[in-house]
């Protein structure tokens, strides 16, 4: 088998699945390719990756996509912000807050809640810098808040807003054997699953031959006196 190329968007961590792949297919190298959320669908359309971990929704033209899990949406704030007093934040809590809306926003909405700042940062990383400067607050999936962690910032869960759904996508025209292997891994199938990646079974050892027992000698009848 040739190598397997797996794309992934920022915030998504494929480490657990890569480890399982290495255990099951040690002779098949897996190459990781980080790609932006915008470019992720075209990565597999062009054939530059065998599959990609991305966030829905996407244009599914020519692509398969199986949802894997849903991420918690959070609001990123300075550590001294009043919002940090709450364990959870609602949309109403942000009504009077200045909000940043980066151009690479991955959430499925027209705009975040609150008072939107007109100028949109190009990237989420740029928006994080502006939050640290006290310019405004930022709503992102929790994995992106962790990816851009700073000591002077924190985040709180935000309810009543869209959530990010992570999916595995690959070309619709062909599902290769290696893609089938990876689908089995991300879906939690075992090695012996009928549809998952199988490994040759070791032949069962035959039980050791037991020594044959000697037949018992018949007893002689006693003579009556």
mmCIF file of N, CA and C in Angstrom, residues 97-210:
data_model
loop_
_atom_site.group_PDB
_atom_site.id
_atom_site.type_symbol
_atom_site.label_atom_id
_atom_site.label_comp_id
_atom_site.label_asym_id
_atom_site.label_seq_id
_atom_site.Cartn_x
_atom_site.Cartn_y
_atom_site.Cartn_z
ATOM 1 N N UNK A 97 -22.237 44.151 24.083
ATOM 2 C CA UNK A 97 -20.801 43.975 23.919
ATOM 3 C C UNK A 97 -20.375 44.229 22.469
ATOM 4 N N UNK A 98 -19.180 44.812 22.299
ATOM 5 C CA UNK A 98 -18.589 44.940 20.969
ATOM 6 C C UNK A 98 -18.044 43.577 20.552
ATOM 7 N N UNK A 99 -18.421 43.132 19.359
ATOM 8 C CA UNK A 99 -18.074 41.781 18.916
ATOM 9 C C UNK A 99 -17.248 41.810 17.635
ATOM 10 N N UNK A 100 -16.279 40.914 17.557
ATOM 11 C CA UNK A 100 -15.445 40.753 16.374
ATOM 12 C C UNK A 100 -15.982 39.614 15.504
ATOM 13 N N UNK A 101 -15.857 39.781 14.186
ATOM 14 C CA UNK A 101 -16.359 38.760 13.248
ATOM 15 C C UNK A 101 -15.298 38.518 12.175
ATOM 16 N N UNK A 102 -14.341 37.593 12.429
ATOM 17 C CA UNK A 102 -13.263 37.370 11.462
ATOM 18 C C UNK A 102 -13.783 36.806 10.137
ATOM 19 N N UNK A 103 -13.053 37.061 9.083
ATOM 20 C CA UNK A 103 -13.480 36.607 7.759
ATOM 21 C C UNK A 103 -13.402 35.093 7.606
ATOM 22 N N UNK A 104 -12.624 34.410 8.445
ATOM 23 C CA UNK A 104 -12.554 32.952 8.372
ATOM 24 C C UNK A 104 -13.443 32.274 9.427
ATOM 25 N N UNK A 105 -14.472 32.987 9.868
ATOM 26 C CA UNK A 105 -15.413 32.433 10.843
ATOM 27 C C UNK A 105 -15.975 31.109 10.325
ATOM 28 N N UNK A 106 -16.011 30.079 11.194
ATOM 29 C CA UNK A 106 -16.450 28.748 10.761
ATOM 30 C C UNK A 106 -17.863 28.415 11.227
ATOM 31 N N UNK A 107 -18.513 29.305 11.956
ATOM 32 C CA UNK A 107 -19.861 29.034 12.442
ATOM 33 C C UNK A 107 -20.891 29.397 11.374
ATOM 34 N N UNK A 108 -21.974 28.619 11.330
ATOM 35 C CA UNK A 108 -22.988 28.771 10.287
ATOM 36 C C UNK A 108 -24.009 29.832 10.687
ATOM 37 N N UNK A 109 -23.632 31.101 10.569
ATOM 38 C CA UNK A 109 -24.535 32.223 10.852
ATOM 39 C C UNK A 109 -24.098 33.436 10.040
ATOM 40 N N UNK A 110 -24.979 34.427 9.973
ATOM 41 C CA UNK A 110 -24.642 35.649 9.235
ATOM 42 C C UNK A 110 -23.713 36.550 10.033
ATOM 43 N N UNK A 111 -23.914 36.559 11.347
ATOM 44 C CA UNK A 111 -23.119 37.431 12.203
ATOM 45 C C UNK A 111 -23.271 36.995 13.647
ATOM 46 N N UNK A 112 -22.285 37.301 14.481
ATOM 47 C CA UNK A 112 -22.407 36.989 15.911
ATOM 48 C C UNK A 112 -23.351 37.960 16.604
ATOM 49 N N UNK A 113 -23.791 37.631 17.822
ATOM 50 C CA UNK A 113 -24.657 38.549 18.574
ATOM 51 C C UNK A 113 -23.873 39.766 19.059
ATOM 52 N N UNK A 114 -24.588 40.736 19.628
ATOM 53 C CA UNK A 114 -23.944 41.921 20.177
ATOM 54 C C UNK A 114 -23.797 43.033 19.152
ATOM 55 N N UNK A 115 -22.973 44.011 19.474
ATOM 56 C CA UNK A 115 -22.719 45.170 18.609
ATOM 57 C C UNK A 115 -21.498 44.872 17.743
ATOM 58 N N UNK A 116 -21.756 44.614 16.488
ATOM 59 C CA UNK A 116 -20.699 44.148 15.589
ATOM 60 C C UNK A 116 -19.761 45.289 15.193
ATOM 61 N N UNK A 117 -18.448 45.032 15.298
ATOM 62 C CA UNK A 117 -17.443 45.977 14.818
ATOM 63 C C UNK A 117 -17.364 45.863 13.301
ATOM 64 N N UNK A 118 -17.430 46.991 12.604
ATOM 65 C CA UNK A 118 -17.512 46.982 11.138
ATOM 66 C C UNK A 118 -16.307 46.316 10.492
ATOM 67 N N UNK A 119 -15.117 46.645 10.934
ATOM 68 C CA UNK A 119 -13.913 46.100 10.303
ATOM 69 C C UNK A 119 -13.708 44.655 10.737
ATOM 70 N N UNK A 120 -13.635 43.754 9.766
ATOM 71 C CA UNK A 120 -13.513 42.328 10.061
ATOM 72 C C UNK A 120 -12.051 41.875 9.944
ATOM 73 N N UNK A 121 -11.488 41.300 10.996
ATOM 74 C CA UNK A 121 -10.128 40.757 10.903
ATOM 75 C C UNK A 121 -10.069 39.640 9.858
ATOM 76 N N UNK A 122 -8.927 39.483 9.222
ATOM 77 C CA UNK A 122 -8.800 38.464 8.176
ATOM 78 C C UNK A 122 -8.842 37.056 8.755
ATOM 79 N N UNK A 123 -8.216 36.869 9.914
ATOM 80 C CA UNK A 123 -8.109 35.525 10.485
ATOM 81 C C UNK A 123 -8.517 35.522 11.948
ATOM 82 N N UNK A 124 -8.871 34.323 12.434
ATOM 83 C CA UNK A 124 -9.245 34.167 13.840
ATOM 84 C C UNK A 124 -8.100 34.562 14.754
ATOM 85 N N UNK A 125 -6.860 34.219 14.351
ATOM 86 C CA UNK A 125 -5.705 34.599 15.162
ATOM 87 C C UNK A 125 -5.578 36.105 15.327
ATOM 88 N N UNK A 126 -5.904 36.848 14.273
ATOM 89 C CA UNK A 126 -5.876 38.320 14.355
ATOM 90 C C UNK A 126 -6.956 38.817 15.324
ATOM 91 N N UNK A 127 -8.133 38.181 15.276
ATOM 92 C CA UNK A 127 -9.228 38.574 16.166
ATOM 93 C C UNK A 127 -8.867 38.314 17.631
ATOM 94 N N UNK A 128 -8.166 37.221 17.886
ATOM 95 C CA UNK A 128 -7.719 36.914 19.250
ATOM 96 C C UNK A 128 -6.821 38.030 19.776
ATOM 97 N N UNK A 129 -5.924 38.522 18.928
ATOM 98 C CA UNK A 129 -5.041 39.625 19.324
ATOM 99 C C UNK A 129 -5.853 40.870 19.694
ATOM 100 N N UNK A 130 -6.910 41.116 18.941
ATOM 101 C CA UNK A 130 -7.758 42.284 19.220
ATOM 102 C C UNK A 130 -8.533 42.115 20.527
ATOM 103 N N UNK A 131 -8.942 40.878 20.831
ATOM 104 C CA UNK A 131 -9.600 40.627 22.123
ATOM 105 C C UNK A 131 -8.634 40.947 23.261
ATOM 106 N N UNK A 132 -7.391 40.534 23.116
ATOM 107 C CA UNK A 132 -6.386 40.802 24.148
ATOM 108 C C UNK A 132 -6.133 42.296 24.324
ATOM 109 N N UNK A 133 -6.338 43.078 23.247
ATOM 110 C CA UNK A 133 -6.154 44.536 23.312
ATOM 111 C C UNK A 133 -7.383 45.243 23.871
ATOM 112 N N UNK A 134 -8.465 44.488 24.120
ATOM 113 C CA UNK A 134 -9.678 45.088 24.661
ATOM 114 C C UNK A 134 -10.588 45.681 23.609
ATOM 115 N N UNK A 135 -10.381 45.320 22.335
ATOM 116 C CA UNK A 135 -11.184 45.887 21.242
ATOM 117 C C UNK A 135 -12.592 45.313 21.221
ATOM 118 N N UNK A 136 -12.730 44.033 21.485
ATOM 119 C CA UNK A 136 -14.040 43.389 21.444
ATOM 120 C C UNK A 136 -13.933 41.942 21.877
ATOM 121 N N UNK A 137 -15.060 41.222 21.805
ATOM 122 C CA UNK A 137 -15.105 39.813 22.178
ATOM 123 C C UNK A 137 -15.237 38.966 20.914
ATOM 124 N N UNK A 138 -15.010 37.662 21.056
ATOM 125 C CA UNK A 138 -14.984 36.781 19.895
ATOM 126 C C UNK A 138 -15.690 35.466 20.216
ATOM 127 N N UNK A 139 -16.539 35.007 19.288
ATOM 128 C CA UNK A 139 -17.229 33.719 19.435
ATOM 129 C C UNK A 139 -16.608 32.718 18.475
ATOM 130 N N UNK A 140 -16.170 31.572 19.005
ATOM 131 C CA UNK A 140 -15.512 30.532 18.202
ATOM 132 C C UNK A 140 -15.848 29.159 18.777
ATOM 133 N N UNK A 141 -15.591 28.071 18.017
ATOM 134 C CA UNK A 141 -15.637 26.732 18.603
ATOM 135 C C UNK A 141 -14.568 26.606 19.693
ATOM 136 N N UNK A 142 -14.849 25.795 20.685
ATOM 137 C CA UNK A 142 -13.934 25.674 21.826
ATOM 138 C C UNK A 142 -12.536 25.250 21.410
ATOM 139 N N UNK A 143 -12.424 24.388 20.397
ATOM 140 C CA UNK A 143 -11.094 23.927 19.977
ATOM 141 C C UNK A 143 -10.241 25.073 19.458
ATOM 142 N N UNK A 144 -10.856 26.067 18.814
ATOM 143 C CA UNK A 144 -10.097 27.221 18.327
ATOM 144 C C UNK A 144 -9.692 28.135 19.489
ATOM 145 N N UNK A 145 -10.548 28.226 20.502
ATOM 146 C CA UNK A 145 -10.174 29.004 21.692
ATOM 147 C C UNK A 145 -8.962 28.375 22.378
ATOM 148 N N UNK A 146 -8.921 27.043 22.406
ATOM 149 C CA UNK A 146 -7.771 26.353 22.996
ATOM 150 C C UNK A 146 -6.525 26.494 22.125
ATOM 151 N N UNK A 147 -6.728 26.431 20.818
ATOM 152 C CA UNK A 147 -5.595 26.552 19.897
ATOM 153 C C UNK A 147 -4.902 27.897 20.055
ATOM 154 N N UNK A 148 -5.688 28.970 20.241
ATOM 155 C CA UNK A 148 -5.138 30.327 20.355
ATOM 156 C C UNK A 148 -5.050 30.778 21.819
ATOM 157 N N UNK A 149 -4.798 29.849 22.706
ATOM 158 C CA UNK A 149 -4.762 30.148 24.141
ATOM 159 C C UNK A 149 -3.724 31.222 24.469
ATOM 160 N N UNK A 150 -4.126 32.139 25.343
ATOM 161 C CA UNK A 150 -3.227 33.170 25.863
ATOM 162 C C UNK A 150 -3.467 33.278 27.359
ATOM 163 N N UNK A 151 -2.411 33.649 28.100
ATOM 164 C CA UNK A 151 -2.535 33.752 29.552
ATOM 165 C C UNK A 151 -3.482 34.861 29.980
ATOM 166 N N UNK A 152 -3.625 35.891 29.132
ATOM 167 C CA UNK A 152 -4.471 37.030 29.511
ATOM 168 C C UNK A 152 -5.914 36.884 29.030
ATOM 169 N N UNK A 153 -6.248 35.748 28.399
ATOM 170 C CA UNK A 153 -7.602 35.529 27.896
ATOM 171 C C UNK A 153 -8.195 34.253 28.480
ATOM 172 N N UNK A 154 -9.503 34.183 28.483
ATOM 173 C CA UNK A 154 -10.209 32.966 28.865
ATOM 174 C C UNK A 154 -11.477 32.878 28.022
ATOM 175 N N UNK A 155 -12.306 31.879 28.279
ATOM 176 C CA UNK A 155 -13.542 31.751 27.516
ATOM 177 C C UNK A 155 -14.635 31.118 28.376
ATOM 178 N N UNK A 156 -15.877 31.316 27.930
ATOM 179 C CA UNK A 156 -17.027 30.737 28.608
ATOM 180 C C UNK A 156 -17.956 30.113 27.569
ATOM 181 N N UNK A 157 -18.617 28.992 27.899
ATOM 182 C CA UNK A 157 -19.596 28.393 26.977
ATOM 183 C C UNK A 157 -20.702 29.382 26.646
ATOM 184 N N UNK A 158 -21.125 29.387 25.383
ATOM 185 C CA UNK A 158 -22.169 30.294 24.912
ATOM 186 C C UNK A 158 -23.343 29.466 24.389
ATOM 187 N N UNK A 159 -24.533 29.726 24.915
ATOM 188 C CA UNK A 159 -25.719 28.962 24.519
ATOM 189 C C UNK A 159 -26.564 29.759 23.530
ATOM 190 N N UNK A 160 -27.436 29.046 22.804
ATOM 191 C CA UNK A 160 -28.358 29.694 21.884
ATOM 192 C C UNK A 160 -27.739 30.140 20.575
ATOM 193 N N UNK A 161 -26.600 29.559 20.199
ATOM 194 C CA UNK A 161 -25.905 29.930 18.959
ATOM 195 C C UNK A 161 -25.542 28.648 18.202
ATOM 196 N N UNK A 162 -25.205 28.763 16.906
ATOM 197 C CA UNK A 162 -24.808 27.571 16.149
ATOM 198 C C UNK A 162 -23.565 26.914 16.754
ATOM 199 N N UNK A 163 -23.476 25.588 16.563
ATOM 200 C CA UNK A 163 -22.308 24.838 17.003
ATOM 201 C C UNK A 163 -21.553 24.311 15.782
ATOM 202 N N UNK A 164 -20.285 24.081 15.967
ATOM 203 C CA UNK A 164 -19.450 23.575 14.879
ATOM 204 C C UNK A 164 -19.483 22.051 14.873
ATOM 205 N N UNK A 165 -19.687 21.469 13.680
ATOM 206 C CA UNK A 165 -19.708 20.017 13.527
ATOM 207 C C UNK A 165 -18.508 19.579 12.697
ATOM 208 N N UNK A 166 -17.684 18.726 13.268
ATOM 209 C CA UNK A 166 -16.499 18.224 12.577
ATOM 210 C C UNK A 166 -16.866 16.966 11.806
ATOM 211 N N UNK A 167 -16.368 16.860 10.573
ATOM 212 C CA UNK A 167 -16.691 15.727 9.709
ATOM 213 C C UNK A 167 -15.452 15.243 8.978
ATOM 214 N N UNK A 168 -15.526 14.020 8.489
ATOM 215 C CA UNK A 168 -14.490 13.467 7.613
ATOM 216 C C UNK A 168 -15.027 13.481 6.192
ATOM 217 N N UNK A 169 -14.253 14.047 5.268
ATOM 218 C CA UNK A 169 -14.692 14.174 3.873
ATOM 219 C C UNK A 169 -13.657 13.568 2.934
ATOM 220 N N UNK A 170 -14.144 13.009 1.820
ATOM 221 C CA UNK A 170 -13.262 12.424 0.800
ATOM 222 C C UNK A 170 -13.975 12.456 -0.539
ATOM 223 N N UNK A 171 -13.280 12.257 -1.653
ATOM 224 C CA UNK A 171 -13.903 12.378 -2.979
ATOM 225 C C UNK A 171 -15.035 11.374 -3.188
ATOM 226 N N UNK A 172 -16.109 11.856 -3.775
ATOM 227 C CA UNK A 172 -17.287 11.020 -4.013
ATOM 228 C C UNK A 172 -17.019 9.977 -5.096
ATOM 229 N N UNK A 173 -16.105 10.275 -6.023
ATOM 230 C CA UNK A 173 -15.875 9.384 -7.157
ATOM 231 C C UNK A 173 -15.269 8.056 -6.737
ATOM 232 N N UNK A 174 -14.487 8.056 -5.662
ATOM 233 C CA UNK A 174 -13.804 6.819 -5.282
ATOM 234 C C UNK A 174 -13.553 6.792 -3.781
ATOM 235 N N UNK A 175 -13.889 5.661 -3.171
ATOM 236 C CA UNK A 175 -13.555 5.422 -1.772
ATOM 237 C C UNK A 175 -12.496 4.330 -1.746
ATOM 238 N N UNK A 176 -11.258 4.737 -1.581
ATOM 239 C CA UNK A 176 -10.147 3.788 -1.663
ATOM 240 C C UNK A 176 -10.112 2.885 -0.429
ATOM 241 N N UNK A 177 -9.287 1.866 -0.529
ATOM 242 C CA UNK A 177 -9.138 0.936 0.590
ATOM 243 C C UNK A 177 -8.589 1.648 1.827
ATOM 244 N N UNK A 178 -7.636 2.575 1.612
ATOM 245 C CA UNK A 178 -7.061 3.300 2.748
ATOM 246 C C UNK A 178 -8.087 4.225 3.395
ATOM 247 N N UNK A 179 -8.937 4.848 2.582
ATOM 248 C CA UNK A 179 -10.006 5.678 3.140
ATOM 249 C C UNK A 179 -10.944 4.811 3.973
ATOM 250 N N UNK A 180 -11.270 3.614 3.482
ATOM 251 C CA UNK A 180 -12.120 2.696 4.244
ATOM 252 C C UNK A 180 -11.467 2.361 5.584
ATOM 253 N N UNK A 181 -10.166 2.169 5.582
ATOM 254 C CA UNK A 181 -9.446 1.908 6.822
ATOM 255 C C UNK A 181 -9.633 3.070 7.802
ATOM 256 N N UNK A 182 -9.453 4.301 7.295
ATOM 257 C CA UNK A 182 -9.538 5.457 8.195
ATOM 258 C C UNK A 182 -10.969 5.680 8.674
ATOM 259 N N UNK A 183 -11.949 5.448 7.817
ATOM 260 C CA UNK A 183 -13.354 5.551 8.244
ATOM 261 C C UNK A 183 -13.605 4.591 9.400
ATOM 262 N N UNK A 184 -13.087 3.378 9.280
ATOM 263 C CA UNK A 184 -13.245 2.413 10.360
ATOM 264 C C UNK A 184 -12.647 2.901 11.659
ATOM 265 N N UNK A 185 -11.511 3.575 11.571
ATOM 266 C CA UNK A 185 -10.851 4.073 12.777
ATOM 267 C C UNK A 185 -11.660 5.194 13.428
ATOM 268 N N UNK A 186 -12.076 6.195 12.645
ATOM 269 C CA UNK A 186 -12.779 7.339 13.239
ATOM 270 C C UNK A 186 -14.166 6.941 13.748
ATOM 271 N N UNK A 187 -14.723 5.859 13.208
ATOM 272 C CA UNK A 187 -16.028 5.382 13.690
ATOM 273 C C UNK A 187 -15.903 4.390 14.833
ATOM 274 N N UNK A 188 -14.679 4.147 15.260
ATOM 275 C CA UNK A 188 -14.475 3.308 16.428
ATOM 276 C C UNK A 188 -14.604 1.825 16.183
ATOM 277 N N UNK A 189 -14.490 1.405 14.909
ATOM 278 C CA UNK A 189 -14.571 -0.022 14.649
ATOM 279 C C UNK A 189 -13.293 -0.720 15.105
ATOM 280 N N UNK A 190 -13.462 -1.952 15.511
ATOM 281 C CA UNK A 190 -12.314 -2.724 15.957
ATOM 282 C C UNK A 190 -11.608 -3.370 14.775
ATOM 283 N N UNK A 191 -10.471 -3.942 15.033
ATOM 284 C CA UNK A 191 -9.709 -4.614 13.987
ATOM 285 C C UNK A 191 -10.497 -5.746 13.344
ATOM 286 N N UNK A 192 -11.332 -6.410 14.142
ATOM 287 C CA UNK A 192 -12.048 -7.587 13.648
ATOM 288 C C UNK A 192 -13.432 -7.267 13.113
ATOM 289 N N UNK A 193 -13.774 -5.952 13.023
ATOM 290 C CA UNK A 193 -15.075 -5.575 12.476
ATOM 291 C C UNK A 193 -15.168 -5.981 11.013
ATOM 292 N N UNK A 194 -16.367 -6.358 10.586
ATOM 293 C CA UNK A 194 -16.530 -6.820 9.209
ATOM 294 C C UNK A 194 -16.289 -5.712 8.208
ATOM 295 N N UNK A 195 -16.560 -4.447 8.579
ATOM 296 C CA UNK A 195 -16.365 -3.338 7.658
ATOM 297 C C UNK A 195 -15.142 -2.510 8.007
ATOM 298 N N UNK A 196 -14.542 -2.771 9.144
ATOM 299 C CA UNK A 196 -13.387 -1.992 9.548
ATOM 300 C C UNK A 196 -12.102 -2.579 9.003
ATOM 301 N N UNK A 197 -10.988 -1.947 9.314
ATOM 302 C CA UNK A 197 -9.701 -2.436 8.837
ATOM 303 C C UNK A 197 -9.356 -3.753 9.493
ATOM 304 N N UNK A 198 -9.187 -4.784 8.720
ATOM 305 C CA UNK A 198 -8.925 -6.095 9.279
ATOM 306 C C UNK A 198 -7.451 -6.441 9.153
ATOM 307 N N UNK A 199 -6.973 -7.195 10.080
ATOM 308 C CA UNK A 199 -5.615 -7.700 10.016
ATOM 309 C C UNK A 199 -5.673 -9.219 9.974
ATOM 310 N N UNK A 200 -4.695 -9.837 9.349
ATOM 311 C CA UNK A 200 -4.746 -11.287 9.249
ATOM 312 C C UNK A 200 -4.823 -11.935 10.620
ATOM 313 N N UNK A 201 -5.708 -12.891 10.761
ATOM 314 C CA UNK A 201 -5.845 -13.592 12.027
ATOM 315 C C UNK A 201 -4.773 -14.667 12.143
ATOM 316 N N UNK A 202 -4.271 -14.800 13.349
ATOM 317 C CA UNK A 202 -3.275 -15.833 13.588
ATOM 318 C C UNK A 202 -3.963 -17.188 13.661
ATOM 319 N N UNK A 203 -3.378 -18.205 13.032
ATOM 320 C CA UNK A 203 -4.015 -19.520 13.098
ATOM 321 C C UNK A 203 -4.048 -20.028 14.520
ATOM 322 N N UNK A 204 -5.145 -20.684 14.862
ATOM 323 C CA UNK A 204 -5.269 -21.217 16.205
ATOM 324 C C UNK A 204 -4.334 -22.402 16.391
ATOM 325 N N UNK A 205 -3.709 -22.420 17.554
ATOM 326 C CA UNK A 205 -2.819 -23.527 17.839
ATOM 327 C C UNK A 205 -3.618 -24.775 18.165
ATOM 328 N N UNK A 206 -3.173 -25.891 17.601
ATOM 329 C CA UNK A 206 -3.841 -27.148 17.898
ATOM 330 C C UNK A 206 -3.463 -27.591 19.301
ATOM 331 N N UNK A 207 -4.421 -28.118 20.038
ATOM 332 C CA UNK A 207 -4.093 -28.592 21.389
ATOM 333 C C UNK A 207 -3.104 -29.742 21.325
ATOM 334 N N UNK A 208 -2.223 -29.768 22.289
ATOM 335 C CA UNK A 208 -1.215 -30.827 22.330
ATOM 336 C C UNK A 208 -1.881 -32.186 22.464
ATOM 337 N N UNK A 209 -1.335 -33.151 21.757
ATOM 338 C CA UNK A 209 -1.920 -34.496 21.784
ATOM 339 C C UNK A 209 -1.755 -35.097 23.166
ATOM 340 N N UNK A 210 -2.843 -35.665 23.698
ATOM 341 C CA UNK A 210 -2.819 -36.296 25.002
ATOM 342 C C UNK A 210 -2.399 -37.757 24.854
#
